[in-house]
PDB file of C-alpha atoms and ligand atoms in Angstrom:
ATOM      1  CA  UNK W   1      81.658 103.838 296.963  1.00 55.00           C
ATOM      2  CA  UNK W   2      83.667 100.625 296.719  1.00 61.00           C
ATOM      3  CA  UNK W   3      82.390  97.942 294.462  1.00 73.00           C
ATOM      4  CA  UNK W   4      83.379  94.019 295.413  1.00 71.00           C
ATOM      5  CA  UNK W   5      81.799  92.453 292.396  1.00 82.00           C
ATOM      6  CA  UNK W   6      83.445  94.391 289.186  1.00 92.00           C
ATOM      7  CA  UNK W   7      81.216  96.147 286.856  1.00 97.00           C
ATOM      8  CA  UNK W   8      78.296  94.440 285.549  1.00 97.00           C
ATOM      9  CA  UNK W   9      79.424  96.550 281.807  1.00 98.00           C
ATOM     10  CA  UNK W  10      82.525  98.168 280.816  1.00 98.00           C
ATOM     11  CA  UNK W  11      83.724  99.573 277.891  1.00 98.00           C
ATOM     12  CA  UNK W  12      87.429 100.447 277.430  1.00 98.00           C
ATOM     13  CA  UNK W  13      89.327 101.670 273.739  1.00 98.00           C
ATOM     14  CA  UNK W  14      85.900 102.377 271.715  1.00 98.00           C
ATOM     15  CA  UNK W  15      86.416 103.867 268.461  1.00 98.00           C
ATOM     16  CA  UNK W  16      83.712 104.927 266.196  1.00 98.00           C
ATOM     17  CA  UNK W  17      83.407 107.654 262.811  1.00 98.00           C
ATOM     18  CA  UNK W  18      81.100 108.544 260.514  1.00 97.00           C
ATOM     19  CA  UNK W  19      82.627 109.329 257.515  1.00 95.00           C
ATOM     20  CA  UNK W  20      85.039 111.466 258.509  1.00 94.00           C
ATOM     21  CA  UNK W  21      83.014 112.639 262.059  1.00 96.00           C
ATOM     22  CA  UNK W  22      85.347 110.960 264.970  1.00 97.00           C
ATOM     23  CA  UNK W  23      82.428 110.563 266.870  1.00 97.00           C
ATOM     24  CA  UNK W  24      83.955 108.942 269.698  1.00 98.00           C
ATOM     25  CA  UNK W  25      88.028 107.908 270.062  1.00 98.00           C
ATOM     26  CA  UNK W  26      89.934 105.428 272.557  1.00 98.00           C
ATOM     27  CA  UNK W  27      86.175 105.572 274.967  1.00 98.00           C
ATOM     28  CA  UNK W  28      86.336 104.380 278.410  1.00 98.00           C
ATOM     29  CA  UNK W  29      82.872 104.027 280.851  1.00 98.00           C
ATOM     30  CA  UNK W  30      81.935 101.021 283.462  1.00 98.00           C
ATOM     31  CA  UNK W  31      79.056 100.355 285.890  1.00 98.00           C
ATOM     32  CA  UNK W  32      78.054  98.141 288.573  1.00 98.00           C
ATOM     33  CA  UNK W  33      75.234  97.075 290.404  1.00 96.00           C
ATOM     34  CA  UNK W  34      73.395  99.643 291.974  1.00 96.00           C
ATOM     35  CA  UNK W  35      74.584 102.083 290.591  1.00 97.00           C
ATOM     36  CA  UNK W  36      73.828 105.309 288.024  1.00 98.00           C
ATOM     37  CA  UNK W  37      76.556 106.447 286.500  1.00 98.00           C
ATOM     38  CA  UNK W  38      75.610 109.993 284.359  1.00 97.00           C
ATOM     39  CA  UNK W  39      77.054 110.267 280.894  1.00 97.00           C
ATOM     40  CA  UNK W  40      77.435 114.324 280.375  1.00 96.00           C
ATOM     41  CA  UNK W  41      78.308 116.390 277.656  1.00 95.00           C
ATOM     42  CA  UNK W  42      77.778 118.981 275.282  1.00 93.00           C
ATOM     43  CA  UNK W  43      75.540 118.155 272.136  1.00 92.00           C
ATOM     44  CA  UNK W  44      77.883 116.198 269.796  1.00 94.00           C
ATOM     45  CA  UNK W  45      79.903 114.802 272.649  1.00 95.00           C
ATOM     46  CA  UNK W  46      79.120 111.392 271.441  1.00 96.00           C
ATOM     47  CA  UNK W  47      76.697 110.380 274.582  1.00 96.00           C
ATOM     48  CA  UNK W  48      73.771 109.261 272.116  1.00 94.00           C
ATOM     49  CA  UNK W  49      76.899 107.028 269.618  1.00 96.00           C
ATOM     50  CA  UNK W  50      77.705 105.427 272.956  1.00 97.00           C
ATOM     51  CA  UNK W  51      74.542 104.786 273.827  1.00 96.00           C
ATOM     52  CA  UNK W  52      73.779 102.875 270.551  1.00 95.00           C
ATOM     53  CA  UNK W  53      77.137 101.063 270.672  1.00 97.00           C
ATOM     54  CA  UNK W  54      75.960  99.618 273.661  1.00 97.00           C
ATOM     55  CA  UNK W  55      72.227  99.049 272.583  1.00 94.00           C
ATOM     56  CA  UNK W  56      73.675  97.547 269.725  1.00 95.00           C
ATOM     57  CA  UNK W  57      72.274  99.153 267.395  1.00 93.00           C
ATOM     58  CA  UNK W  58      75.841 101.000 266.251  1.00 96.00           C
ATOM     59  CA  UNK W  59      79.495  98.706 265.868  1.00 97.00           C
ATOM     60  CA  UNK W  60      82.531 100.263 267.221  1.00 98.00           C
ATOM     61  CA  UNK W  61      84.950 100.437 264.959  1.00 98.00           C
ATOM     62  CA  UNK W  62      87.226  99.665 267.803  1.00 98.00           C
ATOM     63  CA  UNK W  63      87.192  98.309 271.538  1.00 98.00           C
ATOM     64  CA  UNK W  64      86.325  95.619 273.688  1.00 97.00           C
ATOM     65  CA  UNK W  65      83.018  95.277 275.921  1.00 98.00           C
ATOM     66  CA  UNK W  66      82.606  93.398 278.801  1.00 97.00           C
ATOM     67  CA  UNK W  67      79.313  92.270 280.478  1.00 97.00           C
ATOM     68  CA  UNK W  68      80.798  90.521 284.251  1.00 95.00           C
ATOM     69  CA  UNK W  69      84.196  90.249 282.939  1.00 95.00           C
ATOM     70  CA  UNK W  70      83.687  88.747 279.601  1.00 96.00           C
ATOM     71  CA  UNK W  71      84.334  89.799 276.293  1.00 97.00           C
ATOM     72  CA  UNK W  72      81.042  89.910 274.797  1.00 97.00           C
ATOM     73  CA  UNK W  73      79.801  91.381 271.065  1.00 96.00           C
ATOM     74  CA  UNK W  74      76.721  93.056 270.305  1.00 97.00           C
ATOM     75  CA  UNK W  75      75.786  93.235 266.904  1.00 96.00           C
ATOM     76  CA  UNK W  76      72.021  93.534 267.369  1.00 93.00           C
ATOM     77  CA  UNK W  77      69.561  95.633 269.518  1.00 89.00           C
ATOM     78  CA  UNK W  78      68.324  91.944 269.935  1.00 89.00           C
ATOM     79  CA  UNK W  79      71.859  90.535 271.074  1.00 94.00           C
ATOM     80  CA  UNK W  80      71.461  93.448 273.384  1.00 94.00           C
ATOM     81  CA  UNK W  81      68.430  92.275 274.802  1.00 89.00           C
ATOM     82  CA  UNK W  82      69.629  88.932 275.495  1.00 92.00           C
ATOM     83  CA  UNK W  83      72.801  89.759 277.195  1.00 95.00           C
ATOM     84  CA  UNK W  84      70.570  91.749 279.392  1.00 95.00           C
ATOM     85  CA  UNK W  85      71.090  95.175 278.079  1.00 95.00           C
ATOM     86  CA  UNK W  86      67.727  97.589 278.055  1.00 92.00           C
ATOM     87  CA  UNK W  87      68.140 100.960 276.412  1.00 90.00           C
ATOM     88  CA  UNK W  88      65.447 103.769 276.341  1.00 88.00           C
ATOM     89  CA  UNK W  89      65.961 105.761 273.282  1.00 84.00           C
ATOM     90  CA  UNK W  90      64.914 109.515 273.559  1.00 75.00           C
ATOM     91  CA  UNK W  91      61.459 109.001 270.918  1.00 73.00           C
ATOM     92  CA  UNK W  92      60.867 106.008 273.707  1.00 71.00           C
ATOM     93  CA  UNK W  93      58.742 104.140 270.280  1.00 75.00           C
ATOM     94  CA  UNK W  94      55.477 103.463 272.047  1.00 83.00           C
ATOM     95  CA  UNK W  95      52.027 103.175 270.699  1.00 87.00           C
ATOM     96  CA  UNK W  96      49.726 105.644 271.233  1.00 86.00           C
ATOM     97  CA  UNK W  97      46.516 103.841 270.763  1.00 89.00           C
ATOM     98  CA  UNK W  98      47.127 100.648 273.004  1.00 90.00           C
ATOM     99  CA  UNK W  99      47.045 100.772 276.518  1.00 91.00           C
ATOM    100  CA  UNK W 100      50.034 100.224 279.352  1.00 92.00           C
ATOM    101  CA  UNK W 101      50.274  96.611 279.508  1.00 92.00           C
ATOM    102  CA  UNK W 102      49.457  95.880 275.586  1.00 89.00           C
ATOM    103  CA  UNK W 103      52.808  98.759 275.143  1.00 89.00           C
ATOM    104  CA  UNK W 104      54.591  96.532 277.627  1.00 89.00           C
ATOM    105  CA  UNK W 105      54.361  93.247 276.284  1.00 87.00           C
ATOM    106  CA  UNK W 106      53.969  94.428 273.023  1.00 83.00           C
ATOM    107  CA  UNK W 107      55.752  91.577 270.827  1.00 75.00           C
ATOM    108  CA  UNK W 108      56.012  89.530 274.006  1.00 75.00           C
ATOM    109  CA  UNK W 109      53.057  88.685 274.595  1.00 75.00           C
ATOM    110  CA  UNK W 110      52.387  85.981 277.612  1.00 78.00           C
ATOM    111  CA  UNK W 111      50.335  82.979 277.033  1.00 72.00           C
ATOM    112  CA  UNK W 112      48.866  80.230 278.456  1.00 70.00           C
ATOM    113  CA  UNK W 113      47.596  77.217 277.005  1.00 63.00           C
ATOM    114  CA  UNK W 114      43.880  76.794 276.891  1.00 56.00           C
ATOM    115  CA  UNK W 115      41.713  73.789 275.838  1.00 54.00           C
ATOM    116  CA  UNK W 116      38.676  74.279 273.751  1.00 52.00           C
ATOM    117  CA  UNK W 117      35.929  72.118 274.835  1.00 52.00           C
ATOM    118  CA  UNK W 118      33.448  73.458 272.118  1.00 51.00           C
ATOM    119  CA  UNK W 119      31.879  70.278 269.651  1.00 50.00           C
ATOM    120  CA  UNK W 120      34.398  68.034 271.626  1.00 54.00           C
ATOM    121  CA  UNK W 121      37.898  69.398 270.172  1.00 54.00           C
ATOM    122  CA  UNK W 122      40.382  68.776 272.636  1.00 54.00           C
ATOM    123  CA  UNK W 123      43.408  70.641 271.020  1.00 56.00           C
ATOM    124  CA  UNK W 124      45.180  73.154 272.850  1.00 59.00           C
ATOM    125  CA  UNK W 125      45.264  76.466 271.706  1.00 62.00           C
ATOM    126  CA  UNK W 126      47.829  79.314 273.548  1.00 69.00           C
ATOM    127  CA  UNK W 127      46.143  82.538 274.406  1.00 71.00           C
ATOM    128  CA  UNK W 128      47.012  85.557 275.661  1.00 75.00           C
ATOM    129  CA  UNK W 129      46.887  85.924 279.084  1.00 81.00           C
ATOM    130  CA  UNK W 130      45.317  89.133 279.477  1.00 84.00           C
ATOM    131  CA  UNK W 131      45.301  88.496 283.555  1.00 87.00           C
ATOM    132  CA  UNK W 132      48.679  87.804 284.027  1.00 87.00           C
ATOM    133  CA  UNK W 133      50.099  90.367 282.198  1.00 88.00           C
ATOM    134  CA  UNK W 134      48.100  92.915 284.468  1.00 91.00           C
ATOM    135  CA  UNK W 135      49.303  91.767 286.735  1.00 90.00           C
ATOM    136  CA  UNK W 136      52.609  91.896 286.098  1.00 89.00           C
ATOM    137  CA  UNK W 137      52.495  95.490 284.470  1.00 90.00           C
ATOM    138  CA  UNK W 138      51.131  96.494 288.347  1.00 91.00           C
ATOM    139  CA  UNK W 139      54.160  94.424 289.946  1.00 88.00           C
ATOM    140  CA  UNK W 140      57.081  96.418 287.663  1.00 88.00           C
ATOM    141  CA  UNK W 141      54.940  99.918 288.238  1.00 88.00           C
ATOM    142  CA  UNK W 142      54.615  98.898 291.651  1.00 87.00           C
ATOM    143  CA  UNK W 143      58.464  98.489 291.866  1.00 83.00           C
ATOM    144  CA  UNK W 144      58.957 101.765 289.953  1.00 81.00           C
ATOM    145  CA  UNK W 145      56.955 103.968 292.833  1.00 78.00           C
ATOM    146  CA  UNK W 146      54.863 104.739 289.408  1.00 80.00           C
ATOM    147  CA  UNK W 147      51.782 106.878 290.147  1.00 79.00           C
ATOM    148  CA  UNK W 148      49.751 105.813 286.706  1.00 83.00           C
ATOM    149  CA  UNK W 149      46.199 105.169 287.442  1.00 82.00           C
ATOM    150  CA  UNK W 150      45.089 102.568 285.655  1.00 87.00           C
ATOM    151  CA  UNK W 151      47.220  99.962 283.250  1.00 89.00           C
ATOM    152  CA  UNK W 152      44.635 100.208 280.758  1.00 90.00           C
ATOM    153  CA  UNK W 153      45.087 104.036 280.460  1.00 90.00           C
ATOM    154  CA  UNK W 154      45.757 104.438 276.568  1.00 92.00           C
ATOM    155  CA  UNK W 155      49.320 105.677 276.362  1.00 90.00           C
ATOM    156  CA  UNK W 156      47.665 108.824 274.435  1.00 90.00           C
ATOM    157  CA  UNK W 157      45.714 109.874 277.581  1.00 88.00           C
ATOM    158  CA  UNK W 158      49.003 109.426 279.999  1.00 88.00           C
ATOM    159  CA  UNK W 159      51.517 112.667 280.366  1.00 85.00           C
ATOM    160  CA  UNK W 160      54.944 112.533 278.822  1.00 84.00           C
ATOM    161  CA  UNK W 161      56.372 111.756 282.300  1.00 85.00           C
ATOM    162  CA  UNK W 162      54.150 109.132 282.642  1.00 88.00           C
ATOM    163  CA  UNK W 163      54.849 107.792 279.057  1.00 87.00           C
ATOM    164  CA  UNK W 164      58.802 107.944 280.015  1.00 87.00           C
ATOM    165  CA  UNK W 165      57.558 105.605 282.716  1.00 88.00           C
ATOM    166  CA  UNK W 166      56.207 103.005 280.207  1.00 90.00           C
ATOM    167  CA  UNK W 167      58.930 103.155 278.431  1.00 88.00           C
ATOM    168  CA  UNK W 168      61.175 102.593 281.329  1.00 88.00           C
ATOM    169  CA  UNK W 169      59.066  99.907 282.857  1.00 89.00           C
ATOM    170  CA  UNK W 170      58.996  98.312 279.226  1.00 87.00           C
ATOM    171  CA  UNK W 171      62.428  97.815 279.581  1.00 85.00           C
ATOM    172  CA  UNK W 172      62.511  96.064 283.361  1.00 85.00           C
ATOM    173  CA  UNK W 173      60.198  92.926 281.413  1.00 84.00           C
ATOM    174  CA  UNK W 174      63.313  91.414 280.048  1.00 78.00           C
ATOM    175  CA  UNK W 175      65.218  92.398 283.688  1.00 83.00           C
ATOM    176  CA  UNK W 176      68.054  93.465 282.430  1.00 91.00           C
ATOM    177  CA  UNK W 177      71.695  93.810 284.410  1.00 95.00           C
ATOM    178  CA  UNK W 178      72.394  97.429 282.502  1.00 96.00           C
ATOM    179  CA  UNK W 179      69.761 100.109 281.606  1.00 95.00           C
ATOM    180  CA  UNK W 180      70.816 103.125 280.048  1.00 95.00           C
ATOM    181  CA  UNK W 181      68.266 105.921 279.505  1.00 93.00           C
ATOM    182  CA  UNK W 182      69.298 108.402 276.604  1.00 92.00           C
ATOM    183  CA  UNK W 183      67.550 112.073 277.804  1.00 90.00           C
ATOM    184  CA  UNK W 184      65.009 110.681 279.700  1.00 87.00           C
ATOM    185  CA  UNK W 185      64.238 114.175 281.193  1.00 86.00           C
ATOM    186  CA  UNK W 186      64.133 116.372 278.623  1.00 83.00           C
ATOM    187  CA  UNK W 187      60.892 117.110 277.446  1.00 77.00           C
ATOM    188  CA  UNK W 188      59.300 117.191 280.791  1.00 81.00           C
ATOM    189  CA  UNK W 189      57.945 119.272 283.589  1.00 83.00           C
ATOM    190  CA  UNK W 190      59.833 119.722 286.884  1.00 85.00           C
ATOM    191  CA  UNK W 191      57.379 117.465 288.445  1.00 83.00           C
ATOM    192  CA  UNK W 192      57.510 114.831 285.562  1.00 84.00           C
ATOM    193  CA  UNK W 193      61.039 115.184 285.490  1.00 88.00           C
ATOM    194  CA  UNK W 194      60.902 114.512 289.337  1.00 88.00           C
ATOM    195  CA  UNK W 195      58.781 111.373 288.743  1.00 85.00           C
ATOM    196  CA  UNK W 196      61.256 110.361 286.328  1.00 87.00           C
ATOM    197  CA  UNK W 197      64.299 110.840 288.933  1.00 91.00           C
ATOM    198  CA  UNK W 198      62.690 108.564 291.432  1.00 90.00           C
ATOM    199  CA  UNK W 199      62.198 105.973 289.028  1.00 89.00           C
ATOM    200  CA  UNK W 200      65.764 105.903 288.115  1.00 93.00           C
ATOM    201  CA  UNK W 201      66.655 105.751 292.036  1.00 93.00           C
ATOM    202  CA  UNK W 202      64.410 102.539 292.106  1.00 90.00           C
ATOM    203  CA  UNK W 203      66.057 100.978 289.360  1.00 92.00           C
ATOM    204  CA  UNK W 204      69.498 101.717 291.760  1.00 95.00           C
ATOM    205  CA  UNK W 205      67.842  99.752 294.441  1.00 93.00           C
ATOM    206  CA  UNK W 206      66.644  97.286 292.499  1.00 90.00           C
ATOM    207  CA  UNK W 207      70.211  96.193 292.085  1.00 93.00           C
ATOM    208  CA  UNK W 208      70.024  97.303 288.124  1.00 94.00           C
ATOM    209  CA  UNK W 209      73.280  99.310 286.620  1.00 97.00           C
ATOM    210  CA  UNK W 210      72.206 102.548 285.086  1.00 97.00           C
ATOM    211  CA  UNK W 211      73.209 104.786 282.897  1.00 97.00           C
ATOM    212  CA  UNK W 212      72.011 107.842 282.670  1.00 96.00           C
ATOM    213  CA  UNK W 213      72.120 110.435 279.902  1.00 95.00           C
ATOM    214  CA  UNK W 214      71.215 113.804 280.400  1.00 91.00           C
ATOM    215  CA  UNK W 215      72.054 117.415 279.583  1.00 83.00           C
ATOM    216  CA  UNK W 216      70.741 118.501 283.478  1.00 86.00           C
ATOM    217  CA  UNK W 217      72.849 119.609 286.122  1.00 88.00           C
ATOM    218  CA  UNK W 218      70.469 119.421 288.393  1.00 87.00           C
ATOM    219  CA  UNK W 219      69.051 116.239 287.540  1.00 88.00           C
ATOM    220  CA  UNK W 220      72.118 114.522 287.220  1.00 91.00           C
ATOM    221  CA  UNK W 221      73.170 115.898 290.267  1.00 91.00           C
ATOM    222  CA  UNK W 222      70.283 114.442 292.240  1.00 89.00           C
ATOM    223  CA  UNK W 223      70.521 111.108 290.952  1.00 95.00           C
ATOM    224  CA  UNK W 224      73.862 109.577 290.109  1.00 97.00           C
ATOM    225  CA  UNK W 225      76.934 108.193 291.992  1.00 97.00           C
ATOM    226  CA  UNK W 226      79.377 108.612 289.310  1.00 97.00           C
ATOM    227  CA  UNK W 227      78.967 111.339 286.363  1.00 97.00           C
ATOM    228  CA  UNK W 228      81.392 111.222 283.460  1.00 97.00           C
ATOM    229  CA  UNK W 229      82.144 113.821 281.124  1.00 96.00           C
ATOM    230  CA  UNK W 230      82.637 112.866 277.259  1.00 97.00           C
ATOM    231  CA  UNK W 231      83.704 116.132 275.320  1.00 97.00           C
ATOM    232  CA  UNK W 232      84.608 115.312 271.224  1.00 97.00           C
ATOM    233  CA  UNK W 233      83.886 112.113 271.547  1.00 97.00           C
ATOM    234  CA  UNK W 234      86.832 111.405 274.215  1.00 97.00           C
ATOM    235  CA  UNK W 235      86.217 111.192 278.155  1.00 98.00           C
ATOM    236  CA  UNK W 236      86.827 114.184 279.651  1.00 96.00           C
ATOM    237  CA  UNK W 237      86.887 113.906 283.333  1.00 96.00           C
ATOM    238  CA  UNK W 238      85.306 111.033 285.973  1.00 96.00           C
ATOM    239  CA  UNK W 239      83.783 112.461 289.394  1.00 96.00           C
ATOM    240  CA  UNK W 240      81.967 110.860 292.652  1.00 96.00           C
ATOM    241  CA  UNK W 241      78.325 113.235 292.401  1.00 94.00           C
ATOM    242  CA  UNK W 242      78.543 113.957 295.853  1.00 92.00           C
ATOM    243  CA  UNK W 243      81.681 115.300 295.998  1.00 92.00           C
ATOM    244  CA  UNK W 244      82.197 117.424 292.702  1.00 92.00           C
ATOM    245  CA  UNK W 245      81.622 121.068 292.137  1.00 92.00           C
ATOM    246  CA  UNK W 246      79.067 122.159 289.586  1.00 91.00           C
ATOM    247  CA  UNK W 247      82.203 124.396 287.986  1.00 92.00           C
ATOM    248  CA  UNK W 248      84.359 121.453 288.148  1.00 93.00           C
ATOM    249  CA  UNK W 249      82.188 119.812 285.872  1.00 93.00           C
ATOM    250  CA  UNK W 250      81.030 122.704 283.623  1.00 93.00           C
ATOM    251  CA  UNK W 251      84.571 123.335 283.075  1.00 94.00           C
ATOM    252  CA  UNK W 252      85.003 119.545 282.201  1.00 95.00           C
ATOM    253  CA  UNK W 253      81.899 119.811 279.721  1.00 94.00           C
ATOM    254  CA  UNK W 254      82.832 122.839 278.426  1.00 93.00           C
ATOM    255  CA  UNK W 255      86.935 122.595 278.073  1.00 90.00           C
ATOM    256  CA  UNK W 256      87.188 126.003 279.400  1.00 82.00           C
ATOM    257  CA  UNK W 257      88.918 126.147 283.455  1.00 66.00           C
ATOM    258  CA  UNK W 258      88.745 129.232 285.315  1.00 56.00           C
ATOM    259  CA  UNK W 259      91.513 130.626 288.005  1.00 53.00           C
TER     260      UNK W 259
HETATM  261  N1  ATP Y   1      74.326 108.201 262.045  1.00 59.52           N
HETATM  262  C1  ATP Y   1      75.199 109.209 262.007  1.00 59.52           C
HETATM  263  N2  ATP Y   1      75.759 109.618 260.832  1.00 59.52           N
HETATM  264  C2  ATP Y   1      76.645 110.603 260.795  1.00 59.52           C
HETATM  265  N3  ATP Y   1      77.070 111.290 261.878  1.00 59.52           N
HETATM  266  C3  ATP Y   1      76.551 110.941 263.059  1.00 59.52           C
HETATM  267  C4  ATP Y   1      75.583 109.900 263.190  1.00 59.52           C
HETATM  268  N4  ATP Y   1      75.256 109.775 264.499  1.00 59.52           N
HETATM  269  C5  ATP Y   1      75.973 110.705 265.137  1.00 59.52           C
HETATM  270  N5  ATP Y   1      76.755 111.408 264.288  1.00 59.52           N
HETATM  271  C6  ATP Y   1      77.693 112.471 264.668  1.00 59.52           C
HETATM  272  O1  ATP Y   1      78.473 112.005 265.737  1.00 59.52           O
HETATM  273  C7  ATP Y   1      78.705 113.029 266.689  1.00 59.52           C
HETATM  274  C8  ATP Y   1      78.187 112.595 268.045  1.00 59.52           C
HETATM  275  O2  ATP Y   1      76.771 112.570 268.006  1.00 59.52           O
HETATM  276  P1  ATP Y   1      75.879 112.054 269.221  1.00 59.52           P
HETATM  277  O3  ATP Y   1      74.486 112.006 268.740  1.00 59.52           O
HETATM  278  O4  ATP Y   1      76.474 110.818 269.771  1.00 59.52           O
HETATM  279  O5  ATP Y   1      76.077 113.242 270.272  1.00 59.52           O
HETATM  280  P2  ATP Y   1      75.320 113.488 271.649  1.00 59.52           P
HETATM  281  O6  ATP Y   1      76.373 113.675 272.678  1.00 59.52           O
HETATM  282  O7  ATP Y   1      74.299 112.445 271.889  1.00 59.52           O
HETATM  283  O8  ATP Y   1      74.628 114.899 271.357  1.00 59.52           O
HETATM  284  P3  ATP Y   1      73.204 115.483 271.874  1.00 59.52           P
HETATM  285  O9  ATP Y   1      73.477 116.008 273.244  1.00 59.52           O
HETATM  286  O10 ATP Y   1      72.926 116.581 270.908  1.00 59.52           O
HETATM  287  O11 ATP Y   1      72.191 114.391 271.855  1.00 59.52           O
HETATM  288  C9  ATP Y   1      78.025 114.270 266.122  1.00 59.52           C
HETATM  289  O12 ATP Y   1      78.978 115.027 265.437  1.00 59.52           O
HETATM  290  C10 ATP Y   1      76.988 113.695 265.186  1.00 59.52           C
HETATM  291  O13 ATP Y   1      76.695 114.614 264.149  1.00 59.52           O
HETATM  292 MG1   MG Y   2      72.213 112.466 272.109  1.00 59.52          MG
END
């Protein structure tokens, strides 16, 4: 696939160690529009570090990021947020006891202004507007291909594939240009895990760049356009999904090459 526009992110040269840990050294990994690029690799490859670098949650100790071709730093999960960057972390952080749309808008809340008429005082007051975030929950569901039943469905009474959902669809409120999605499979059925998949194809169309972390083959497989390999904390090998072998990327995940 050719891409006119540049990436939407790229990261070139990251550095980062804990203590003594190199958990990632001299990183490379970009993404456009429309596209899901898989981040693979054995546990302790880095993939999760990465993640956070770009979430900012974590500082590289070294490197350069680029959101559309400008040098951009991160140095909040809130920074993140504004430059457009939506991460799903793997304990997704929702609330068990409110329902879809109060998990969705939790902390951004929308309002409108209303005027209260009662023993003539005219101030304004902002409320929440209950309505209109409904409605808007249904609209990014709707956009998802979600199949959860109701948007006041406690998150407690909702599957873990559905409650990946939330958490995904939480993200899509700030619309974001880059969503990356750390494990978003892995606890799940091979029908949740399914669900999951197609969401991730309608973020694609939505003209979102993904990426995707994931220790599944098969998933990763099904989904992405571009899958690179991090092994040690360095990039191990770049391939186009539909053209690479499953052994040509086991044997990049794994170090070991067969003849
Ligand atoms: N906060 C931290 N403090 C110390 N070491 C850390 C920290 N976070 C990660 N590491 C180390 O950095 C290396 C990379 O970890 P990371 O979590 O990025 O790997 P990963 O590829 O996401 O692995 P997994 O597939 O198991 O999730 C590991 O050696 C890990 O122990
Ligand atoms: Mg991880």
């Amino acid at each position: 696939m050719t891409h006119p526009e540049g990436p939407v992110l790229c990261v070139r040269g990251i550095d980062k160690s804990f203590g003594h840990v190199e958990a990632l050294t001299d990183v490379f990994l970009e993404v456009h529009r429309h596209e899901v690029v898989a981040l693979v690799g054995d546990n302790a490859a880095g993939k999760s570090t990465l993640a956070k670098i770009i979430a900012g949650v974590l500082q590289p100790d070294a490197g350069l990021i680029e959101l559309d071709g400008q040098p951009v730093t991160i140095p909040s999960a809130a920074a993140a947020h504004a430059l457009g960057i939506a991460t799903v972390f793997q304990d997704l952080a929702l609330c068990e006891n409110l329902d879809v749309v109060d998990n969705l808008f939790l902390g951004r809340e929308l309002h409108r202004h209303r005027r209260s008429w009662l023993r003539g005082d005219q101030r304004r007051t902002l409320a929440v507007d209950d309505a209109a975030m409904e409605d808007e929950a249904r609209e990014i569901l709707t956009a998802l291909t979600s199949r959860i039943p109701s948007v006041r469905t406690p998150v407690h009474g909702l599957s873990a594939g559905q409650r990946q959902t939330v958490a995904i669809a939480r993200t899509l409120l700030g619309r974001p240009r880059v969503v990356v999605l750390d494990e978003p499979t892995a606890s799940l059925s091979v029908a949740q895990t399914a669900e999951v998949l197609t969401h991730v194809d309608s973020l694609r169309e939505l003209g979102h760049a993904v990426i995707l972390i994931s220790h599944n083959m098969a998933d990763v497989r099904a989904v992405a356009d571009r899958i690179e390999v991090l092994r040690h904390g360095r990039n191990n090998g770049s391939f186009v999904a539909s053209r690479a072998s499953h052994e040509e990327i086991l044997a990049a995940i794994t170090g070991v090459t067969r003849r």
